[in-house]
Amino acid sequence: MADIVHQQIVLGVTGGISAYKAADLVRELTQGGVEVQVVMTEAATGFVTPATFQALSGKPVYTDMWDGRVTNSMAHIELSRGKNAIVVAPASADFIAKLAHGLAGDLLSTLCIARECPLIVAPAMNRQMWDHPATRRNIEQLIRDGVAILGPASGDQACGEFGPGRMLEAQEIAEAITAFLAPKILRGVNVLLTAGPTFEPIDAVRGIANRSSGKMGYAIARAALDAGARVALVSGPVSLTAPAGAELTRVERAEEMFEAVKRKISHADIFIGVAAVADYRVDRPRRQKIKKTEKKQLQLKLVPNPDILAWVASRPRRPFCVGFAAETRNLDAYADEKRRRKRVQLMVANLAQEAVGSDNNEVMLLDDTGTRRLARAPKDVIARQLIAHIAKLYKGVSRKR
Ligand code: C5P
């Protein structure tokens, strides 16, 4: 979609054993659609070679202030121009001291002091270096200067000791950067979201479930939080960790999901029904385990579940409603029919066989203005594109109210 602007960052890698985690960080970020320009200090090249970062980022790596590849010998200025942030990960105690004092004796420190964009720093060092009064002073100075500090974590250290100073994992840093960079297009908006499958009991140990993993719903919850929304997440049974900041309600059955939605709906500005809600439940599930008998057949009576999305969409002062349609064929026609029947403003359609359980997805967006296709991409990328589209439609609707 043309609206999606790719974010660009400079990743500064300084000398520390966790420089190897920075390689993973480049992968995480580039897979999430962020362009990464790596700049290394000389000490960093003693831990990981520039060739590794070059291969992962697809761009030449810079280490030297006088690099002839940058026009006018202005690498210290040019490399950060137009970037959305400089991220230093790992940031050694030495580099943090340089930043705190405004020293600019090498390419990376000069880029940091000559920057126009935000600076994010992920410290990594031995616990005694982290606890040293000089490091404490330097970190406090950086915070006063408006630098964002990510971590460090506490745990086993490369030196064999245990304590604070470990760099955060690549995925945690990538998530924090993504959140930091996301435009706050839903600031202050209340989003209520259902995600995951439901589990409809048959007896004390068995039930009817489906293959929904919850990945798409959780990715949308995270993207909404990153965009500044307050998010209430009503989730069926999944093995995922809820995004930090979401208000999580765990449920099993569709009726429980419906009750949770009813309790929260009056606060919602936007409702997104991503959950794969079972259409039917077993009438009077048995309290005890059903025993096998000589009978040839066992009959279960199924009764319809409430349609949560249709209920939300038919309320008098309804929120902006988004539904998901997972189909195995005739995607456009079935999804559009559902959109009209359930009276939702936006229907997101995907092929069940492509989407369910997968890390990637390819979706179609159907609303009153027409149909758009989002090309196959990781679910977190699709989620951000979707949130951008929802924010645009929501603002259009709320202006008319
Ligand atoms: O009708 P179908 O189940 O295909 O519709 C899918 C959409 O409706 C999804 O957004 C889903 O979360 C929602 N839905 C619901 N309650 C149901 C069935 C579906 O909210 N009982």
Short mmCIF file of N, CA, C and O in Angstrom, two decimals, residues 238-284:
data_model
loop_
_atom_site.label_atom_id
_atom_site.label_comp_id
_atom_site.label_asym_id
_atom_site.label_seq_id
_atom_site.Cartn_x
_atom_site.Cartn_y
_atom_site.Cartn_z
N VAL A 238 -4.32 -19.63 23.70
CA VAL A 238 -3.17 -19.62 22.78
C VAL A 238 -1.90 -19.75 23.61
O VAL A 238 -1.92 -19.56 24.82
N SER A 239 -0.79 -20.06 22.93
CA SER A 239 0.47 -20.17 23.68
C SER A 239 1.37 -18.98 23.38
O SER A 239 2.55 -19.13 23.16
N LEU A 240 0.79 -17.79 23.32
CA LEU A 240 1.55 -16.58 23.03
C LEU A 240 1.58 -15.69 24.27
O LEU A 240 0.69 -15.76 25.10
N THR A 241 2.61 -14.83 24.34
CA THR A 241 2.65 -13.85 25.42
C THR A 241 1.94 -12.60 24.93
O THR A 241 2.22 -12.13 23.82
N ALA A 242 1.06 -12.07 25.76
CA ALA A 242 0.32 -10.86 25.35
C ALA A 242 1.28 -9.69 25.26
O ALA A 242 2.21 -9.58 26.06
N PRO A 243 1.09 -8.80 24.28
CA PRO A 243 1.98 -7.63 24.18
C PRO A 243 1.91 -6.78 25.44
O PRO A 243 0.81 -6.57 25.99
N ALA A 244 3.08 -6.31 25.88
CA ALA A 244 3.12 -5.49 27.10
C ALA A 244 2.26 -4.26 26.90
O ALA A 244 2.31 -3.63 25.85
N GLY A 245 1.45 -3.95 27.90
CA GLY A 245 0.61 -2.76 27.81
C GLY A 245 -0.83 -3.08 27.45
O GLY A 245 -1.72 -2.26 27.67
N ALA A 246 -1.09 -4.31 26.93
CA ALA A 246 -2.47 -4.67 26.60
C ALA A 246 -3.16 -5.15 27.88
O ALA A 246 -2.54 -5.79 28.72
N GLU A 247 -4.48 -4.82 28.00
CA GLU A 247 -5.25 -5.33 29.14
C GLU A 247 -5.84 -6.66 28.68
O GLU A 247 -6.72 -6.70 27.82
N LEU A 248 -5.33 -7.74 29.24
CA LEU A 248 -5.66 -9.08 28.73
C LEU A 248 -6.77 -9.75 29.53
O LEU A 248 -6.72 -9.77 30.75
N THR A 249 -7.76 -10.29 28.83
CA THR A 249 -8.77 -11.15 29.47
C THR A 249 -8.71 -12.50 28.76
O THR A 249 -8.89 -12.56 27.55
N ARG A 250 -8.42 -13.54 29.53
CA ARG A 250 -8.35 -14.87 28.92
C ARG A 250 -9.71 -15.56 29.04
O ARG A 250 -10.31 -15.54 30.12
N VAL A 251 -10.14 -16.17 27.94
CA VAL A 251 -11.40 -16.92 27.96
C VAL A 251 -11.18 -18.25 27.24
O VAL A 251 -10.16 -18.44 26.58
N GLU A 252 -12.18 -19.15 27.38
CA GLU A 252 -12.11 -20.40 26.62
C GLU A 252 -13.26 -20.49 25.62
O GLU A 252 -13.05 -20.62 24.44
N ARG A 253 -14.50 -20.39 26.15
CA ARG A 253 -15.67 -20.63 25.30
C ARG A 253 -16.14 -19.33 24.63
O ARG A 253 -15.88 -18.24 25.14
N ALA A 254 -16.86 -19.49 23.51
CA ALA A 254 -17.39 -18.33 22.79
C ALA A 254 -18.30 -17.50 23.70
O ALA A 254 -18.27 -16.27 23.67
N GLU A 255 -19.10 -18.20 24.54
CA GLU A 255 -20.02 -17.45 25.42
C GLU A 255 -19.23 -16.60 26.43
O GLU A 255 -19.66 -15.49 26.76
N GLU A 256 -18.08 -17.12 26.90
CA GLU A 256 -17.24 -16.33 27.81
C GLU A 256 -16.65 -15.13 27.08
O GLU A 256 -16.54 -14.03 27.62
N MET A 257 -16.27 -15.36 25.81
CA MET A 257 -15.71 -14.27 25.01
C MET A 257 -16.77 -13.18 24.83
O MET A 257 -16.49 -11.98 24.97
N PHE A 258 -17.99 -13.61 24.59
CA PHE A 258 -19.11 -12.68 24.40
C PHE A 258 -19.34 -11.86 25.68
O PHE A 258 -19.50 -10.63 25.63
N GLU A 259 -19.33 -12.55 26.83
CA GLU A 259 -19.54 -11.84 28.12
C GLU A 259 -18.44 -10.79 28.33
O GLU A 259 -18.72 -9.67 28.75
N ALA A 260 -17.17 -11.18 28.03
CA ALA A 260 -16.05 -10.25 28.23
C ALA A 260 -16.22 -9.04 27.31
O ALA A 260 -15.99 -7.89 27.72
N VAL A 261 -16.62 -9.29 26.06
CA VAL A 261 -16.82 -8.18 25.11
C VAL A 261 -17.95 -7.26 25.59
O VAL A 261 -17.83 -6.04 25.56
N LYS A 262 -19.03 -7.87 26.09
CA LYS A 262 -20.17 -7.06 26.57
C LYS A 262 -19.74 -6.15 27.70
O LYS A 262 -20.18 -5.00 27.81
N ARG A 263 -18.88 -6.68 28.60
CA ARG A 263 -18.42 -5.87 29.74
C ARG A 263 -17.59 -4.68 29.29
O ARG A 263 -17.57 -3.64 29.93
N LYS A 264 -16.88 -4.84 28.17
CA LYS A 264 -15.90 -3.81 27.78
C LYS A 264 -16.36 -2.91 26.65
O LYS A 264 -15.71 -1.91 26.36
N ILE A 265 -17.47 -3.27 26.01
CA ILE A 265 -17.80 -2.61 24.74
C ILE A 265 -18.09 -1.11 24.88
O ILE A 265 -17.80 -0.32 23.97
N SER A 266 -18.62 -0.70 26.06
CA SER A 266 -19.02 0.72 26.16
C SER A 266 -17.81 1.65 26.09
O SER A 266 -17.94 2.83 25.80
N HIS A 267 -16.58 1.13 26.35
CA HIS A 267 -15.38 1.98 26.29
C HIS A 267 -14.72 1.96 24.92
O HIS A 267 -13.76 2.68 24.70
N ALA A 268 -15.20 1.07 24.01
CA ALA A 268 -14.44 0.85 22.77
C ALA A 268 -14.77 1.88 21.69
O ALA A 268 -15.95 2.16 21.42
N ASP A 269 -13.72 2.44 21.07
CA ASP A 269 -13.91 3.29 19.89
C ASP A 269 -13.81 2.44 18.63
O ASP A 269 -14.41 2.75 17.60
N ILE A 270 -12.97 1.40 18.71
CA ILE A 270 -12.78 0.50 17.56
C ILE A 270 -12.88 -0.93 18.09
O ILE A 270 -12.29 -1.26 19.12
N PHE A 271 -13.66 -1.78 17.39
CA PHE A 271 -13.73 -3.20 17.75
C PHE A 271 -13.15 -4.01 16.59
O PHE A 271 -13.57 -3.83 15.44
N ILE A 272 -12.19 -4.87 16.90
CA ILE A 272 -11.59 -5.71 15.84
C ILE A 272 -11.79 -7.18 16.24
O ILE A 272 -11.21 -7.65 17.23
N GLY A 273 -12.62 -7.88 15.49
CA GLY A 273 -12.91 -9.29 15.81
C GLY A 273 -12.00 -10.18 14.99
O GLY A 273 -12.31 -10.50 13.85
N VAL A 274 -10.87 -10.55 15.58
CA VAL A 274 -9.94 -11.42 14.85
C VAL A 274 -10.14 -12.88 15.25
O VAL A 274 -9.73 -13.79 14.56
N ALA A 275 -10.79 -13.10 16.39
CA ALA A 275 -10.92 -14.46 16.92
C ALA A 275 -11.65 -15.37 15.95
O ALA A 275 -12.57 -14.94 15.24
N ALA A 276 -11.22 -16.62 15.92
CA ALA A 276 -11.92 -17.65 15.16
C ALA A 276 -12.93 -18.27 16.13
O ALA A 276 -12.62 -19.23 16.85
N VAL A 277 -14.11 -17.64 16.20
CA VAL A 277 -15.11 -18.06 17.19
C VAL A 277 -15.87 -19.27 16.64
O VAL A 277 -16.32 -19.24 15.49
N ALA A 278 -16.02 -20.31 17.46
CA ALA A 278 -16.77 -21.49 17.00
C ALA A 278 -18.21 -21.09 16.73
O ALA A 278 -18.84 -20.42 17.55
N ASP A 279 -18.72 -21.51 15.59
CA ASP A 279 -20.10 -21.17 15.25
C ASP A 279 -21.09 -21.96 16.12
O ASP A 279 -22.19 -21.50 16.38
N TYR A 280 -20.67 -23.16 16.54
CA TYR A 280 -21.56 -24.00 17.35
C TYR A 280 -20.84 -24.48 18.60
O TYR A 280 -19.62 -24.62 18.61
N ARG A 281 -21.62 -24.75 19.63
CA ARG A 281 -21.08 -25.37 20.85
C ARG A 281 -21.91 -26.62 21.17
O ARG A 281 -23.03 -26.77 20.66
N VAL A 282 -21.35 -27.46 22.01
CA VAL A 282 -22.06 -28.69 22.39
C VAL A 282 -23.12 -28.33 23.42
O VAL A 282 -22.83 -27.62 24.40
N ASP A 283 -24.33 -28.78 23.15
CA ASP A 283 -25.42 -28.53 24.08
C ASP A 283 -25.16 -29.35 25.35
O ASP A 283 -24.96 -30.56 25.27
N ARG A 284 -25.15 -28.72 26.49
CA ARG A 284 -24.91 -29.38 27.77
C ARG A 284 -23.70 -30.32 27.77
O ARG A 284 -23.87 -31.54 27.76
#
